[in-house]
Amino acid sequence: MMQNKCDTQNRVQVSIRNLYFFYGEQLILEDISFDIERGDFLAIVGPNGSGKTTLLKIILGLLKPAKGSVTLLGSDVTSLSCWHLIGYVPQKATHVDPLFPISVAEVVGLGRIAAKGFPRWLTQKDKEAVFRALEQVGMASFVNRKISDLSGGQQQRVFIARAIVNNPRILFLDEPATGIDSTAQEEFYDLLDRLNREHELTVVMVTHDIGVVNKHVNKVACLNRRLVFHGTHEEFCSSAEARSLIPGEHHLVAHRH
Ligand SMILES: Nc1ncnc2c1ncn2[C@@H]1O[C@H](COP(=O)(O)OP(=O)(O)OP(=O)(O)O)[C@@H](O)[C@H]1O
Ligand SMILES: [Mg+2]
């Protein structure tokens, strides 16, 4: 079989075509098609149960669609070879078994190990990457603590560090700020902005936070089983149908940059 190369230079980094997904008999996603471009900061919004998490899991190959296809970095998701270029912070990542005695450094280090060939141990370079990722989320001083001894918000920040430890090209986040206090949230969104602008990291974030949509993103996808809207933030602001899906939409103002 041909080795799949991953193309990070293409303008289109994620291509979703005619996706259908069912849980049992229930149609969850219907005919979803759109592209995510290099450098996009995309918000996926929509009511509870509208299929946002399901869509992310399909994009990441964790669920198989009934119909349709996903292409990541030029390669079909079913045969992708460069998972180290993809970061993922799942919704409610913080279900930590209190009896599992793993340190913060080890949790983030797992992100390095997962992307390694043989030998699977951490080099000095890996340890530096772990420390740098923890610094970026403001958790460097917790490096030797047990993950189970941290608060929920601190754990969430560690999971975010794990997702960025390999300097991914695309970062998927499913309501990442849940449980994080507002100061840490601002720092976290500023970090995403910085990675997005300075390192051309493509960011795809499920969120219910209209303030974040206003302040940080350049593209919006509104899901309600179907893709109700996909476009730029400016287009989103002038689409009454799209805005009606988010509570607090009356606070919308187009003022990014
Ligand atoms: N494992 C499952 N088995 C059966 N149905 C499921 C399963 N997971 C999710 N669903 C259903 O699929 C639909 C979409 O769920 P999904 O988690 O994608 O929604 P969401 O948009 O992420 O919602 P939220 O904003 O609450 O996170 C919901 O109706 C949900 O009840
Ligand atoms: Mg969800």
CSV table of C-alpha atoms and ligand atoms in Angstrom, one decimal:
chain,number,residue,atom,x,y,z
A,1,MET,CA,0.0,0.0,0.0
A,2,MET,CA,1.2,3.5,-0.7
A,3,GLN,CA,2.5,5.4,2.3
A,4,ASN,CA,0.3,8.4,3.0
A,5,LYS,CA,2.2,11.7,3.2
A,6,CYS,CA,0.7,14.5,5.3
A,7,ASP,CA,0.4,17.8,3.5
A,8,THR,CA,0.6,20.6,5.9
A,9,GLN,CA,1.0,23.3,3.2
A,10,ASN,CA,-2.3,22.8,1.5
A,11,ARG,CA,-4.8,25.6,2.1
A,12,VAL,CA,-7.5,23.1,2.9
A,13,GLN,CA,-6.5,21.0,6.0
A,14,VAL,CA,-9.7,19.3,6.8
A,15,SER,CA,-12.3,18.4,4.2
A,16,ILE,CA,-15.7,17.0,5.3
A,17,ARG,CA,-17.9,15.6,2.6
A,18,ASN,CA,-21.6,14.5,2.8
A,19,LEU,CA,-21.3,13.0,6.3
A,20,TYR,CA,-24.3,11.1,7.7
A,21,PHE,CA,-24.2,9.5,11.2
A,22,PHE,CA,-26.8,7.5,13.2
A,23,TYR,CA,-26.9,6.3,16.8
A,24,GLY,CA,-29.2,3.3,16.3
A,25,GLU,CA,-32.1,4.6,14.2
A,26,GLN,CA,-31.6,8.2,15.2
A,27,LEU,CA,-30.2,10.5,12.6
A,28,ILE,CA,-27.6,12.6,14.4
A,29,LEU,CA,-25.7,14.3,11.5
A,30,GLU,CA,-27.3,14.8,8.1
A,31,ASP,CA,-25.3,15.6,5.0
A,32,ILE,CA,-22.5,17.7,6.5
A,33,SER,CA,-19.9,19.2,4.1
A,34,PHE,CA,-17.4,21.9,4.7
A,35,ASP,CA,-13.7,22.7,4.7
A,36,ILE,CA,-11.4,23.9,7.4
A,37,GLU,CA,-8.5,26.0,6.1
A,38,ARG,CA,-4.9,26.4,7.3
A,39,GLY,CA,-4.8,29.1,10.0
A,40,ASP,CA,-8.6,29.1,10.6
A,41,PHE,CA,-9.9,29.6,14.2
A,42,LEU,CA,-13.2,27.9,13.8
A,43,ALA,CA,-16.0,27.8,16.4
A,44,ILE,CA,-18.5,25.0,16.2
A,45,VAL,CA,-21.6,26.1,17.9
A,46,GLY,CA,-25.1,24.7,18.3
A,47,PRO,CA,-27.6,23.6,21.0
A,48,ASN,CA,-27.0,20.6,23.4
A,49,GLY,CA,-27.4,17.4,21.5
A,50,SER,CA,-26.9,19.0,18.1
A,51,GLY,CA,-24.1,16.6,17.1
A,52,LYS,CA,-21.0,18.8,17.8
A,53,THR,CA,-19.1,16.2,19.8
A,54,THR,CA,-20.2,13.5,17.4
A,55,LEU,CA,-18.8,15.5,14.5
A,56,LEU,CA,-15.4,16.0,16.1
A,57,LYS,CA,-15.2,12.3,16.9
A,58,ILE,CA,-15.9,11.4,13.2
A,59,ILE,CA,-13.3,14.0,12.0
A,60,LEU,CA,-10.8,12.3,14.4
A,61,GLY,CA,-11.7,8.8,13.2
A,62,LEU,CA,-13.1,7.8,16.6
A,63,LEU,CA,-16.6,7.1,15.1
A,64,LYS,CA,-17.3,5.8,11.6
A,65,PRO,CA,-19.9,7.7,9.6
A,66,ALA,CA,-22.8,5.8,7.8
A,67,LYS,CA,-21.9,7.8,4.7
A,68,GLY,CA,-19.4,10.4,3.6
A,69,SER,CA,-15.7,11.1,4.1
A,70,VAL,CA,-13.2,13.1,6.1
A,71,THR,CA,-9.8,14.1,4.7
A,72,LEU,CA,-7.2,15.4,7.2
A,73,LEU,CA,-4.0,17.0,5.9
A,74,GLY,CA,-4.6,15.5,2.4
A,75,SER,CA,-5.1,12.0,3.7
A,76,ASP,CA,-8.3,10.0,4.3
A,77,VAL,CA,-8.8,9.8,8.1
A,78,THR,CA,-9.0,6.0,7.9
A,79,SER,CA,-5.3,5.9,6.7
A,80,LEU,CA,-3.8,8.9,8.3
A,81,SER,CA,-0.2,8.4,9.4
A,82,CYS,CA,0.7,11.7,11.0
A,83,TRP,CA,-1.5,11.8,14.2
A,84,HIS,CA,1.3,13.7,16.0
A,85,LEU,CA,0.2,16.7,13.9
A,86,ILE,CA,-3.3,16.6,15.4
A,87,GLY,CA,-4.1,17.6,18.9
A,88,TYR,CA,-7.4,16.8,20.7
A,89,VAL,CA,-8.9,17.9,24.0
A,90,PRO,CA,-12.1,15.9,24.5
A,91,GLN,CA,-15.2,17.2,26.2
A,92,LYS,CA,-14.9,16.6,29.9
A,93,ALA,CA,-11.4,15.2,29.6
A,94,THR,CA,-11.0,15.3,33.4
A,95,HIS,CA,-12.3,12.0,34.5
A,96,VAL,CA,-9.2,11.1,36.5
A,97,ASP,CA,-9.1,7.8,38.5
A,98,PRO,CA,-8.0,9.0,41.9
A,99,LEU,CA,-6.2,5.7,42.5
A,100,PHE,CA,-4.1,6.0,39.3
A,101,PRO,CA,-0.8,7.5,40.6
A,102,ILE,CA,0.4,9.3,37.6
A,103,SER,CA,2.2,12.7,37.7
A,104,VAL,CA,1.4,15.8,35.7
A,105,ALA,CA,4.7,15.4,33.8
A,106,GLU,CA,3.7,11.8,32.9
A,107,VAL,CA,0.2,12.8,31.6
A,108,VAL,CA,1.8,15.4,29.3
A,109,GLY,CA,4.6,13.0,28.4
A,110,LEU,CA,2.1,10.4,27.2
A,111,GLY,CA,1.3,12.9,24.4
A,112,ARG,CA,5.0,12.6,23.3
A,113,ILE,CA,5.1,8.8,23.7
A,114,ALA,CA,2.0,8.4,21.6
A,115,ALA,CA,3.7,10.2,18.7
A,116,LYS,CA,7.0,8.3,18.9
A,117,GLY,CA,8.3,5.4,17.0
A,118,PHE,CA,10.8,3.1,18.8
A,119,PRO,CA,12.3,3.5,21.4
A,120,ARG,CA,9.3,4.7,23.4
A,121,TRP,CA,11.0,6.5,26.3
A,122,LEU,CA,11.3,10.2,26.9
A,123,THR,CA,14.5,12.0,26.0
A,124,GLN,CA,15.7,15.3,27.4
A,125,LYS,CA,14.1,17.0,24.4
A,126,ASP,CA,10.8,15.4,25.2
A,127,LYS,CA,11.1,16.5,28.8
A,128,GLU,CA,11.8,20.0,27.7
A,129,ALA,CA,8.7,19.9,25.4
A,130,VAL,CA,6.6,18.7,28.3
A,131,PHE,CA,7.8,21.5,30.5
A,132,ARG,CA,7.3,24.1,27.8
A,133,ALA,CA,3.7,22.9,27.2
A,134,LEU,CA,3.0,23.1,30.9
A,135,GLU,CA,4.5,26.6,31.0
A,136,GLN,CA,2.2,27.7,28.2
A,137,VAL,CA,-0.9,26.7,30.3
A,138,GLY,CA,0.5,28.1,33.5
A,139,MET,CA,1.0,24.7,35.1
A,140,ALA,CA,4.8,24.4,35.2
A,141,SER,CA,5.0,24.6,39.0
A,142,PHE,CA,2.8,21.5,39.2
A,143,VAL,CA,5.0,19.3,37.0
A,144,ASN,CA,5.7,16.7,39.8
A,145,ARG,CA,2.3,16.7,41.4
A,146,LYS,CA,-0.1,13.7,41.1
A,147,ILE,CA,-2.8,14.5,38.5
A,148,SER,CA,-5.5,13.2,40.8
A,149,ASP,CA,-4.5,15.8,43.5
A,150,LEU,CA,-5.3,18.8,41.2
A,151,SER,CA,-8.5,20.7,41.0
A,152,GLY,CA,-10.8,20.1,37.9
A,153,GLY,CA,-9.7,23.3,36.2
A,154,GLN,CA,-6.0,22.5,36.8
A,155,GLN,CA,-6.5,19.0,35.4
A,156,GLN,CA,-8.2,20.5,32.3
A,157,ARG,CA,-5.2,22.8,31.8
A,158,VAL,CA,-2.9,19.7,32.0
A,159,PHE,CA,-5.0,18.0,29.3
A,160,ILE,CA,-4.6,21.1,27.1
A,161,ALA,CA,-0.8,20.9,27.6
A,162,ARG,CA,-0.9,17.3,26.5
A,163,ALA,CA,-2.8,18.3,23.3
A,164,ILE,CA,-0.2,20.9,22.4
A,165,VAL,CA,3.0,19.1,23.5
A,166,ASN,CA,3.8,17.9,19.9
A,167,ASN,CA,3.3,21.3,18.3
A,168,PRO,CA,0.3,20.1,16.3
A,169,ARG,CA,-0.8,21.7,13.1
A,170,ILE,CA,-4.5,21.3,13.9
A,171,LEU,CA,-5.9,21.5,17.4
A,172,PHE,CA,-9.5,20.2,18.1
A,173,LEU,CA,-11.0,21.3,21.4
A,174,ASP,CA,-14.5,20.3,22.7
A,175,GLU,CA,-15.6,22.9,25.2
A,176,PRO,CA,-12.1,23.2,26.7
A,177,ALA,CA,-12.8,26.0,29.1
A,178,THR,CA,-15.4,24.2,31.1
A,179,GLY,CA,-14.5,24.3,34.7
A,180,ILE,CA,-11.7,26.8,34.3
A,181,ASP,CA,-11.9,30.1,36.1
A,182,SER,CA,-12.4,33.3,34.1
A,183,THR,CA,-8.8,34.6,34.5
A,184,ALA,CA,-7.3,31.3,33.4
A,185,GLN,CA,-9.9,31.2,30.6
A,186,GLU,CA,-8.7,34.5,29.3
A,187,GLU,CA,-5.0,33.4,29.5
A,188,PHE,CA,-6.0,30.2,27.7
A,189,TYR,CA,-7.8,31.9,24.8
A,190,ASP,CA,-4.9,34.3,24.5
A,191,LEU,CA,-2.6,31.3,24.2
A,192,LEU,CA,-4.8,29.8,21.5
A,193,ASP,CA,-4.8,33.2,19.7
A,194,ARG,CA,-1.0,33.4,19.9
A,195,LEU,CA,-0.5,29.8,18.6
A,196,ASN,CA,-3.1,30.5,15.9
A,197,ARG,CA,-1.5,33.8,14.7
A,198,GLU,CA,2.2,33.2,15.3
A,199,HIS,CA,2.5,29.5,14.6
A,200,GLU,CA,-0.4,29.2,12.1
A,201,LEU,CA,-2.0,26.6,14.3
A,202,THR,CA,-5.5,25.7,12.9
A,203,VAL,CA,-7.9,25.8,15.9
A,204,VAL,CA,-11.3,24.0,15.9
A,205,MET,CA,-13.2,24.6,19.0
A,206,VAL,CA,-16.7,23.5,20.2
A,207,THR,CA,-18.0,26.2,22.4
A,208,HIS,CA,-21.2,27.7,23.9
A,209,ASP,CA,-19.4,30.9,24.8
A,210,ILE,CA,-20.6,33.7,22.6
A,211,GLY,CA,-18.0,36.0,24.0
A,212,VAL,CA,-15.3,33.8,22.7
A,213,VAL,CA,-17.0,33.5,19.3
A,214,ASN,CA,-17.0,37.3,19.1
A,215,LYS,CA,-13.5,37.9,20.3
A,216,HIS,CA,-11.3,35.1,19.0
A,217,VAL,CA,-12.6,33.2,16.0
A,218,ASN,CA,-12.6,34.0,12.3
A,219,LYS,CA,-15.0,31.2,11.1
A,220,VAL,CA,-18.2,29.8,12.6
A,221,ALA,CA,-20.0,26.5,11.9
A,222,CYS,CA,-23.5,26.2,13.3
A,223,LEU,CA,-24.7,22.7,13.8
A,224,ASN,CA,-28.2,21.5,14.4
A,225,ARG,CA,-28.1,18.0,12.9
A,226,ARG,CA,-27.6,19.7,9.6
A,227,LEU,CA,-24.9,22.4,9.0
A,228,VAL,CA,-27.2,25.4,9.4
A,229,PHE,CA,-24.4,27.9,8.8
A,230,HIS,CA,-20.8,27.9,7.8
A,231,GLY,CA,-18.9,31.1,7.1
A,232,THR,CA,-16.8,33.9,8.3
A,233,HIS,CA,-17.4,35.6,11.7
A,234,GLU,CA,-18.7,38.7,9.8
A,235,GLU,CA,-21.2,36.6,7.8
A,236,PHE,CA,-22.2,34.9,11.0
A,237,CYS,CA,-23.0,38.3,12.6
A,238,SER,CA,-25.3,39.2,9.8
A,239,SER,CA,-27.1,35.9,9.7
A,240,ALA,CA,-30.2,36.0,12.0
A,241,GLU,CA,-30.7,32.2,11.6
A,242,ALA,CA,-27.2,31.3,12.7
A,243,ARG,CA,-27.3,33.7,15.6
A,244,SER,CA,-30.6,32.5,16.8
A,245,LEU,CA,-28.9,29.1,17.7
A,246,ILE,CA,-26.8,30.7,20.4
A,247,PRO,CA,-28.1,32.2,23.6
A,248,GLY,CA,-26.9,35.7,24.1
A,249,GLU,CA,-26.5,36.4,20.4
A,250,HIS,CA,-27.8,40.0,20.9
A,251,HIS,CA,-24.3,40.7,22.3
A,252,LEU,CA,-22.8,40.0,18.9
A,253,VAL,CA,-20.6,42.6,17.4
A,254,ALA,CA,-18.1,42.2,14.6
A,255,HIS,CA,-15.0,43.5,16.1
A,256,ARG,CA,-12.3,40.9,15.6
A,257,HIS,CA,-8.9,42.6,14.8
B,1,LIG,N1,-23.1,6.9,22.8
B,1,LIG,C1,-24.3,7.3,22.4
B,1,LIG,N2,-25.4,6.5,22.1
B,1,LIG,C2,-26.5,7.0,21.7
B,1,LIG,N3,-26.8,8.3,21.5
B,1,LIG,C3,-25.8,9.1,21.7
B,1,LIG,C4,-24.5,8.7,22.2
B,1,LIG,N4,-23.8,9.8,22.3
B,1,LIG,C5,-24.5,10.9,21.9
B,1,LIG,N5,-25.8,10.5,21.6
B,1,LIG,C6,-26.9,11.3,21.1
B,1,LIG,O1,-26.4,12.0,19.9
B,1,LIG,C7,-26.9,13.3,19.9
B,1,LIG,C8,-25.7,14.2,19.6
B,1,LIG,O2,-24.8,14.2,20.7
B,1,LIG,P1,-23.5,15.0,20.8
B,1,LIG,O3,-22.8,14.6,22.0
B,1,LIG,O4,-22.8,15.0,19.5
B,1,LIG,O5,-24.1,16.5,21.0
B,1,LIG,P2,-23.4,17.9,21.4
B,1,LIG,O6,-23.8,18.8,20.3
B,1,LIG,O7,-21.9,17.6,21.5
B,1,LIG,O8,-24.1,18.3,22.7
B,1,LIG,P3,-23.5,19.1,24.0
B,1,LIG,O9,-23.5,20.6,23.7
B,1,LIG,O10,-24.4,18.8,25.1
B,1,LIG,O11,-22.1,18.6,24.3
B,1,LIG,C9,-27.6,13.6,21.2
B,1,LIG,O12,-29.0,13.4,20.9
B,1,LIG,C10,-27.1,12.5,22.1
B,1,LIG,O13,-28.1,12.1,23.0
B,2,MG,MG,-20.7,17.8,23.1
